[in-house]
XYZ file of C-alpha atoms in Angstrom:
284
model
C 36.231 -55.786 -45.544
C 35.831 -59.362 -44.297
C 38.159 -61.614 -46.520
C 36.372 -63.749 -49.098
C 36.965 -67.251 -49.856
C 38.125 -67.916 -53.504
C 35.315 -69.833 -55.105
C 37.866 -71.744 -57.328
C 39.249 -73.171 -54.138
C 37.271 -76.022 -52.792
C 37.836 -75.459 -49.133
C 35.412 -76.653 -46.622
C 35.575 -74.829 -43.422
C 33.985 -76.100 -40.145
C 31.901 -73.934 -38.126
C 34.704 -73.598 -35.404
C 37.254 -72.418 -37.938
C 34.570 -69.897 -39.538
C 34.152 -68.260 -36.044
C 37.909 -68.002 -35.444
C 38.109 -66.312 -38.738
C 35.525 -63.568 -37.915
C 37.295 -63.172 -34.445
C 40.448 -62.483 -35.836
C 39.033 -59.902 -38.384
C 37.489 -57.948 -35.408
C 40.488 -57.866 -33.218
C 42.449 -56.560 -36.319
C 40.421 -53.536 -36.506
C 42.176 -50.302 -35.471
C 41.050 -48.441 -32.523
C 41.385 -45.137 -34.368
C 38.797 -46.279 -36.888
C 36.251 -47.034 -34.305
C 36.959 -43.303 -32.962
C 36.401 -41.816 -36.579
C 33.235 -43.932 -36.767
C 31.781 -42.309 -33.369
C 32.705 -38.908 -34.583
C 31.166 -39.211 -37.993
C 27.808 -40.598 -36.184
C 27.967 -37.572 -33.649
C 28.353 -35.319 -36.692
C 25.408 -36.717 -38.427
C 23.124 -36.337 -35.229
C 24.155 -32.817 -34.961
C 23.851 -31.814 -38.567
C 27.397 -30.982 -38.765
C 29.633 -31.131 -41.704
C 32.773 -33.462 -41.487
C 35.453 -31.620 -39.471
C 33.026 -28.856 -38.458
C 33.366 -27.703 -34.796
C 30.550 -27.943 -32.176
C 28.703 -24.663 -31.710
C 28.823 -22.981 -28.275
C 25.116 -23.110 -27.854
C 25.276 -26.971 -27.968
C 27.980 -27.413 -25.514
C 25.745 -27.066 -22.367
C 22.338 -28.343 -23.238
C 22.008 -28.513 -26.934
C 23.836 -31.899 -27.338
C 21.227 -33.537 -25.028
C 18.383 -31.803 -26.985
C 19.851 -32.985 -30.337
C 20.219 -36.462 -29.061
C 16.532 -36.237 -27.662
C 15.382 -35.023 -31.295
C 17.214 -38.103 -32.779
C 16.435 -40.740 -30.346
C 13.373 -39.558 -28.617
C 13.984 -40.949 -25.030
C 15.148 -37.622 -23.277
C 12.054 -35.767 -24.961
C 9.873 -38.144 -23.314
C 11.513 -37.688 -20.055
C 11.120 -33.913 -20.422
C 7.343 -34.409 -21.298
C 6.802 -36.515 -18.355
C 8.545 -33.775 -16.190
C 6.190 -31.103 -17.671
C 3.110 -33.233 -17.083
C 4.279 -33.675 -13.429
C 4.760 -29.910 -13.020
C 1.279 -29.386 -14.721
C -0.380 -32.001 -12.479
C 1.445 -30.352 -9.489
C 0.153 -26.795 -10.665
C -3.429 -28.217 -11.011
C -3.421 -29.787 -7.734
C -2.311 -26.492 -6.235
C -4.981 -24.658 -8.095
C -7.724 -27.227 -6.874
C -6.367 -26.434 -3.182
C -6.822 -22.704 -3.741
C -10.343 -23.181 -4.996
C -11.499 -25.615 -2.521
C -10.560 -22.919 0.233
C -13.891 -21.311 1.428
C -14.330 -17.736 0.139
C -13.398 -14.933 2.717
C -16.438 -13.397 4.051
C -16.458 -9.472 3.466
C -16.743 -7.647 6.573
C -20.002 -5.438 6.394
C -19.347 -1.739 7.320
C -20.996 -0.918 10.693
C -24.433 0.790 10.478
C -25.363 3.940 12.128
C -25.744 3.740 15.764
C -29.533 4.674 16.421
C -29.124 4.236 20.295
C -27.051 7.290 20.786
C -28.582 10.759 21.424
C -29.698 12.607 18.446
C -26.808 15.366 19.028
C -24.153 12.551 18.698
C -25.511 11.839 15.201
C -24.462 15.227 14.075
C -20.966 16.494 13.328
C -19.668 19.780 14.481
C -16.275 20.863 13.263
C -14.154 23.800 14.606
C -13.553 26.223 11.480
C -12.603 29.635 10.384
C -13.918 31.893 7.807
C -11.077 32.540 5.113
C -13.289 34.407 2.333
C -16.619 36.079 2.481
C -18.738 37.912 -0.284
C -22.416 39.253 -0.592
C -24.729 36.822 -2.267
C -25.396 38.560 -5.518
C -29.232 37.405 -5.697
C -30.102 37.247 -1.936
C -30.529 40.291 0.432
C -29.655 38.442 3.694
C -27.191 35.933 2.426
C -23.298 35.918 2.763
C -21.349 33.374 0.671
C -18.317 31.973 2.677
C -15.420 29.930 2.358
C -14.582 28.173 5.571
C -11.558 26.135 6.521
C -12.720 22.996 8.562
C -9.395 20.998 8.137
C -10.244 19.418 4.970
C -8.367 19.092 1.564
C -10.191 22.445 0.511
C -12.626 25.063 2.141
C -16.260 24.377 2.421
C -18.432 26.854 0.740
C -21.474 27.846 2.843
C -24.186 30.384 2.574
C -25.439 31.965 5.888
C -28.173 34.601 6.307
C -26.205 36.870 8.369
C -26.078 40.019 6.680
C -28.524 41.762 8.833
C -26.263 40.927 11.890
C -22.556 41.088 10.761
C -20.395 43.065 8.188
C -18.007 41.408 6.060
C -15.174 42.781 7.964
C -16.645 41.076 11.079
C -17.095 37.694 9.258
C -13.713 37.325 7.727
C -11.290 35.404 10.018
C -14.118 34.522 12.442
C -13.693 31.222 14.193
C -16.888 29.108 14.719
C -18.639 25.644 14.715
C -19.828 24.065 11.512
C -22.476 21.531 11.089
C -20.657 19.459 8.683
C -22.848 16.276 7.869
C -25.803 18.148 6.621
C -26.945 17.430 3.199
C -25.854 19.931 0.591
C -28.497 22.499 -0.455
C -28.931 25.222 -3.129
C -29.637 28.555 -1.654
C -30.524 30.972 -4.344
C -28.319 29.223 -6.840
C -25.533 28.782 -4.248
C -24.802 25.226 -3.085
C -24.241 25.453 0.565
C -22.053 22.463 2.260
C -23.026 22.820 5.910
C -24.255 25.503 8.314
C -22.511 27.865 10.858
C -23.721 27.484 14.488
C -25.102 30.908 16.242
C -27.166 31.649 19.219
C -29.841 34.219 19.198
C -31.771 36.229 21.997
C -34.523 39.053 21.750
C -33.043 42.418 22.220
C -33.868 44.076 25.315
C -36.017 46.887 23.434
C -37.855 44.037 21.634
C -36.758 45.766 18.494
C -35.484 42.473 17.054
C -33.075 39.864 18.210
C -29.224 39.790 18.956
C -27.153 37.027 17.107
C -23.655 35.703 18.000
C -21.443 33.079 16.878
C -20.768 29.890 18.899
C -17.030 30.150 19.097
C -14.765 27.392 20.122
C -11.659 28.259 22.439
C -8.419 29.442 21.263
C -6.820 26.007 22.137
C -9.001 24.214 19.606
C -7.507 23.177 16.415
C -9.212 23.821 13.075
C -10.980 20.691 11.853
C -11.618 19.253 15.472
C -14.737 17.477 15.967
C -16.751 18.408 19.026
C -17.798 16.032 21.638
C -20.345 16.675 24.517
C -19.862 16.503 28.164
C -21.300 13.422 29.989
C -22.195 11.713 26.541
C -20.718 8.980 24.446
C -18.127 9.772 21.484
C -20.303 10.784 18.671
C -20.891 8.515 15.517
C -22.255 11.013 13.380
C -24.600 9.827 10.403
C -24.298 10.275 6.680
C -25.881 13.404 5.397
C -28.533 11.570 3.728
C -29.416 9.713 7.040
C -29.545 13.010 8.661
C -31.911 14.305 6.263
C -34.133 11.176 6.277
C -34.348 10.887 9.974
C -34.488 14.568 10.388
C -31.837 14.486 12.990
C -31.172 18.399 12.940
C -34.652 19.287 13.755
C -34.870 16.755 16.626
C -31.426 17.879 18.056
C -32.233 21.507 17.555
C -35.174 21.403 20.206
C -32.505 21.059 23.056
C -29.770 23.263 21.841
C -29.347 26.560 23.839
C -26.716 28.317 25.756
C -26.465 27.978 29.484
C -26.501 30.689 32.117
C -23.004 31.470 31.851
C -23.201 31.525 27.788
C -21.687 27.892 27.133
C -23.243 25.922 24.225
C -25.024 22.931 25.158
C -27.604 20.207 24.415
C -30.033 19.343 27.294
C -27.409 20.664 29.585
C -24.302 18.541 27.969
C -21.727 21.245 27.007
C -20.189 21.353 23.572
C -16.551 20.435 24.283
C -13.045 20.649 22.467
C -9.780 19.642 23.579
C -9.046 23.292 24.455
C -12.222 23.705 26.594
C -15.897 24.466 26.241
C -17.522 26.369 23.118
C -19.553 29.607 24.121
C -20.990 32.904 22.797
C -19.666 36.267 23.973
C -22.783 37.396 25.834
C -25.986 35.457 24.913
C -27.220 33.322 27.717
C -29.989 30.837 27.561
C -30.208 31.683 23.955
C -31.631 29.430 21.289
C -28.930 27.910 19.132
C -29.587 27.506 15.249
């Protein structure tokens, strides 16, 4: 403590003497006392008991955080940094909002300028299962592999012309973009393509499959000699525009039994499609 002056003594100190007395007192304080005072102050800021060690979680960033809670300045700096980051994020978000929206590319519509036959889709297929329709005298029910995830179920009025044994395993062409139809309770997803011609004795007609060559793969889409690559319509468009009816008018086999539309031969990578014997026959 600062030494006091005995009130019983009548000592008059000048200002200079008083200052010298205070200076002497300060210089006499032990450095260890200053260190003890600093430690006590830090313990108070960190809410530590006297002599308690500093926890590990405070050794890296906790001291600064505690000091900021006590003094407030670091916290303000942190808040400023946070506001700066928020402003930066808002600026980035604003920039993103200002960018013009990307225009979605509209799918191309059907090509109405192509020949009607190119609006249809013919696929190479193979009958993998066949059975008699239980409620129709002339219908077969078939499962036909056309290279899709599962065989297509198709009904055909071929019972007067082929046995089940002749049907099973037959390679043929399937019109694959016709709208599905119920045929006596059986939903048919397409149509098999055949050619027909009158019998020589006029007793009826002869029917044969339009067959792809052996080199054509299951699922291959037919092209037409001398015509652009087909761009098949959707089934609803085929139905609405009566595409099948219009194209069927020009479909017949050639003199050498090749399948053709107005003279343009049905082609695969393995060669032309054809019937076994029917020439100049109507295809349906």
